PDB file of C-alpha atoms in Angstrom:
ATOM      1  CA  GLN A   7     -16.728  -1.088  -8.208  1.00 87.00           C
ATOM      2  CA  VAL A   8     -12.965  -0.884  -8.132  1.00 91.00           C
ATOM      3  CA  GLN A   9     -10.639  -3.797  -8.703  1.00 94.00           C
ATOM      4  CA  LEU A  10      -7.138  -3.828  -7.271  1.00 95.00           C
ATOM      5  CA  VAL A  11      -4.255  -6.131  -8.069  1.00 95.00           C
ATOM      6  CA  GLU A  12      -1.062  -5.994  -6.015  1.00 95.00           C
ATOM      7  CA  SER A  13       2.290  -7.257  -7.193  1.00 95.00           C
ATOM      8  CA  GLY A  14       5.966  -7.047  -6.323  1.00 96.00           C
ATOM      9  CA  GLY A  15       6.139  -8.931  -3.056  1.00 95.00           C
ATOM     10  CA  GLY A  16       8.747 -11.537  -2.297  1.00 96.00           C
ATOM     11  CA  LEU A  17      11.732 -12.460  -0.168  1.00 97.00           C
ATOM     12  CA  VAL A  18      14.355  -9.807   0.512  1.00 97.00           C
ATOM     13  CA  GLN A  19      17.339  -9.634   2.852  1.00 97.00           C
ATOM     14  CA  PRO A  20      17.444  -7.191   5.754  1.00 97.00           C
ATOM     15  CA  GLY A  21      18.558  -3.791   4.537  1.00 97.00           C
ATOM     16  CA  GLY A  22      17.231  -4.461   1.067  1.00 97.00           C
ATOM     17  CA  SER A  23      14.587  -2.703  -0.984  1.00 97.00           C
ATOM     18  CA  LEU A  24      11.394  -3.732  -2.681  1.00 97.00           C
ATOM     19  CA  ARG A  25       8.757  -1.993  -4.758  1.00 98.00           C
ATOM     20  CA  LEU A  26       5.131  -2.980  -4.582  1.00 98.00           C
ATOM     21  CA  SER A  27       2.560  -2.032  -7.188  1.00 97.00           C
ATOM     22  CA  CYS A  28      -1.207  -1.721  -7.002  1.00 96.00           C
ATOM     23  CA  ALA A  29      -3.023  -1.614 -10.334  1.00 95.00           C
ATOM     24  CA  ALA A  30      -6.546  -0.213 -10.176  1.00 93.00           C
ATOM     25  CA  SER A  31      -9.410  -0.599 -12.621  1.00 88.00           C
ATOM     26  CA  GLY A  32     -13.100   0.213 -12.607  1.00 83.00           C
ATOM     27  CA  ALA A  33     -14.654   3.323 -11.067  1.00 76.00           C
ATOM     28  CA  ILE A  34     -11.380   4.978 -10.139  1.00 79.00           C
ATOM     29  CA  SER A  35     -12.513   8.525 -10.934  1.00 78.00           C
ATOM     30  CA  ASN A  36     -14.508   8.658  -7.682  1.00 82.00           C
ATOM     31  CA  LEU A  37     -11.669   7.772  -5.375  1.00 89.00           C
ATOM     32  CA  HIS A  38     -10.570   9.773  -2.351  1.00 91.00           C
ATOM     33  CA  GLY A  39      -7.215   8.035  -2.471  1.00 94.00           C
ATOM     34  CA  VAL A  40      -5.273   4.798  -2.226  1.00 95.00           C
ATOM     35  CA  GLY A  41      -3.444   3.419   0.756  1.00 96.00           C
ATOM     36  CA  TRP A  42      -1.040   0.623   1.520  1.00 97.00           C
ATOM     37  CA  TYR A  43      -1.627  -1.428   4.648  1.00 97.00           C
ATOM     38  CA  ARG A  44       0.094  -4.431   6.112  1.00 98.00           C
ATOM     39  CA  GLN A  45      -0.767  -7.227   8.459  1.00 98.00           C
ATOM     40  CA  ALA A  46       1.786  -9.405  10.175  1.00 96.00           C
ATOM     41  CA  PRO A  47       0.836 -12.756  11.748  1.00 92.00           C
ATOM     42  CA  GLY A  48      -0.963 -12.229  15.020  1.00 94.00           C
ATOM     43  CA  LYS A  49      -1.112  -8.462  14.584  1.00 95.00           C
ATOM     44  CA  GLN A  50      -3.709  -5.969  13.487  1.00 96.00           C
ATOM     45  CA  ARG A  51      -3.682  -4.484  10.026  1.00 96.00           C
ATOM     46  CA  GLU A  52      -1.888  -1.123  10.035  1.00 96.00           C
ATOM     47  CA  LEU A  53      -1.565   1.783   7.664  1.00 96.00           C
ATOM     48  CA  VAL A  54       1.763   2.081   5.869  1.00 97.00           C
ATOM     49  CA  ALA A  55       1.133   5.017   3.546  1.00 97.00           C
ATOM     50  CA  PHE A  56      -1.722   6.876   1.908  1.00 96.00           C
ATOM     51  CA  ILE A  57      -1.836   8.996  -1.209  1.00 95.00           C
ATOM     52  CA  PRO A  58      -4.941  11.115  -1.834  1.00 93.00           C
ATOM     53  CA  SER A  59      -6.220  11.743  -5.340  1.00 88.00           C
ATOM     54  CA  SER A  60      -5.167  15.335  -4.827  1.00 87.00           C
ATOM     55  CA  GLY A  61      -2.641  16.416  -2.257  1.00 85.00           C
ATOM     56  CA  ALA A  62       0.495  15.124  -0.684  1.00 92.00           C
ATOM     57  CA  PRO A  63       1.081  11.574   0.532  1.00 95.00           C
ATOM     58  CA  ASN A  64       1.013  10.921   4.235  1.00 93.00           C
ATOM     59  CA  TYR A  65       2.715   8.342   6.389  1.00 94.00           C
ATOM     60  CA  PRO A  66       2.400   7.200   9.984  1.00 92.00           C
ATOM     61  CA  ASP A  67       5.382   8.218  12.107  1.00 87.00           C
ATOM     62  CA  SER A  68       6.069   4.562  12.771  1.00 83.00           C
ATOM     63  CA  MET A  69       7.194   4.017   9.172  1.00 81.00           C
ATOM     64  CA  GLU A  70      10.339   6.047   9.973  1.00 75.00           C
ATOM     65  CA  GLY A  71      10.626   7.562   6.502  1.00 87.00           C
ATOM     66  CA  ARG A  72      11.668   4.294   4.872  1.00 93.00           C
ATOM     67  CA  PHE A  73       8.603   3.953   2.652  1.00 95.00           C
ATOM     68  CA  THR A  74       7.539   6.131  -0.267  1.00 96.00           C
ATOM     69  CA  ILE A  75       4.166   5.982  -1.956  1.00 96.00           C
ATOM     70  CA  SER A  76       3.688   7.339  -5.454  1.00 95.00           C
ATOM     71  CA  ARG A  77       1.079   7.399  -8.162  1.00 91.00           C
ATOM     72  CA  ASP A  78       1.323   6.726 -11.906  1.00 90.00           C
ATOM     73  CA  ASN A  79      -1.876   8.244 -13.228  1.00 86.00           C
ATOM     74  CA  ALA A  80      -1.254   7.111 -16.790  1.00 88.00           C
ATOM     75  CA  ARG A  81      -1.238   3.482 -15.654  1.00 89.00           C
ATOM     76  CA  ASN A  82      -3.738   3.827 -12.766  1.00 90.00           C
ATOM     77  CA  THR A  83      -1.100   2.339 -10.518  1.00 94.00           C
ATOM     78  CA  VAL A  84       0.111   3.198  -7.047  1.00 95.00           C
ATOM     79  CA  HIS A  85       3.589   2.100  -5.990  1.00 97.00           C
ATOM     80  CA  LEU A  86       5.113   1.576  -2.579  1.00 97.00           C
ATOM     81  CA  GLN A  87       8.891   1.836  -2.557  1.00 97.00           C
ATOM     82  CA  MET A  88      10.320   0.232   0.563  1.00 97.00           C
ATOM     83  CA  ALA A  89      13.910   0.712   1.660  1.00 96.00           C
ATOM     84  CA  SER A  90      16.121  -0.426   4.540  1.00 95.00           C
ATOM     85  CA  LEU A  91      13.782  -3.301   5.163  1.00 96.00           C
ATOM     86  CA  LYS A  92      13.785  -5.043   8.517  1.00 95.00           C
ATOM     87  CA  PRO A  93      12.549  -8.479   9.561  1.00 96.00           C
ATOM     88  CA  GLU A  94       9.682  -6.771  11.379  1.00 95.00           C
ATOM     89  CA  ASP A  95       8.461  -5.450   8.035  1.00 96.00           C
ATOM     90  CA  THR A  96       7.482  -9.008   7.158  1.00 97.00           C
ATOM     91  CA  ALA A  97       3.747  -9.026   6.489  1.00 98.00           C
ATOM     92  CA  VAL A  98       1.070  -9.317   3.871  1.00 98.00           C
ATOM     93  CA  TYR A  99       0.787  -5.939   2.199  1.00 98.00           C
ATOM     94  CA  TYR A 100      -2.588  -4.805   0.902  1.00 98.00           C
ATOM     95  CA  CYS A 101      -3.644  -1.817  -1.102  1.00 97.00           C
ATOM     96  CA  ALA A 102      -7.018  -0.223  -0.517  1.00 97.00           C
ATOM     97  CA  ALA A 103      -8.912   2.289  -2.632  1.00 95.00           C
ATOM     98  CA  VAL A 104     -11.230   4.602  -0.711  1.00 94.00           C
ATOM     99  CA  GLU A 105     -14.294   6.081  -2.349  1.00 91.00           C
ATOM    100  CA  LYS A 106     -14.580   9.858  -2.231  1.00 89.00           C
ATOM    101  CA  TYR A 107     -18.070  10.281  -0.777  1.00 90.00           C
ATOM    102  CA  THR A 108     -18.879   7.055   1.018  1.00 89.00           C
ATOM    103  CA  ARG A 109     -15.327   6.328   2.241  1.00 90.00           C
ATOM    104  CA  TYR A 110     -15.990   2.728   1.323  1.00 92.00           C
ATOM    105  CA  ALA A 111     -12.727   0.819   0.866  1.00 94.00           C
ATOM    106  CA  TYR A 112     -11.985  -1.732  -1.803  1.00 95.00           C
ATOM    107  CA  TRP A 113      -9.172  -4.145  -0.989  1.00 96.00           C
ATOM    108  CA  GLY A 114      -6.734  -6.081  -3.082  1.00 96.00           C
ATOM    109  CA  GLN A 115      -5.815  -9.692  -2.406  1.00 96.00           C
ATOM    110  CA  GLY A 116      -2.522  -8.835  -0.738  1.00 96.00           C
ATOM    111  CA  THR A 117       1.088  -9.631  -1.524  1.00 97.00           C
ATOM    112  CA  GLN A 118       3.524 -11.309   0.858  1.00 97.00           C
ATOM    113  CA  VAL A 119       6.720  -9.518   1.826  1.00 98.00           C
ATOM    114  CA  THR A 120       9.269 -11.528   3.778  1.00 98.00           C
ATOM    115  CA  VAL A 121      12.435  -9.916   5.106  1.00 97.00           C
ATOM    116  CA  SER A 122      14.906 -12.567   6.139  1.00 96.00           C
ATOM    117  CA  SER A 123      18.505 -13.571   5.710  1.00 95.00           C
TER     118      SER A 123
END
């Protein structure tokens, strides 16, 4: 079992920045990696960024290079730095930890990000 707790969401103006954090606990040594996903109202959940336990992060092309995922191994935390935010980035952001062998995903409770003036 892996437990995930997201934090850092909130209201930000267009063009602003925000950093989300995902703190993991439990059986984290068997993880393939951790990803950030988002779901806007009326839309499907989509991948924002993924960082494997070993290897480089990867991002969908649609994120346009505005998001950066990083890992703090000492604190078992994965961050998502978001820059140049747009109103269309408004969504609930979730982190998910994927098990190495089963590819089972554990999900956090989500954190709301609202981009609005």
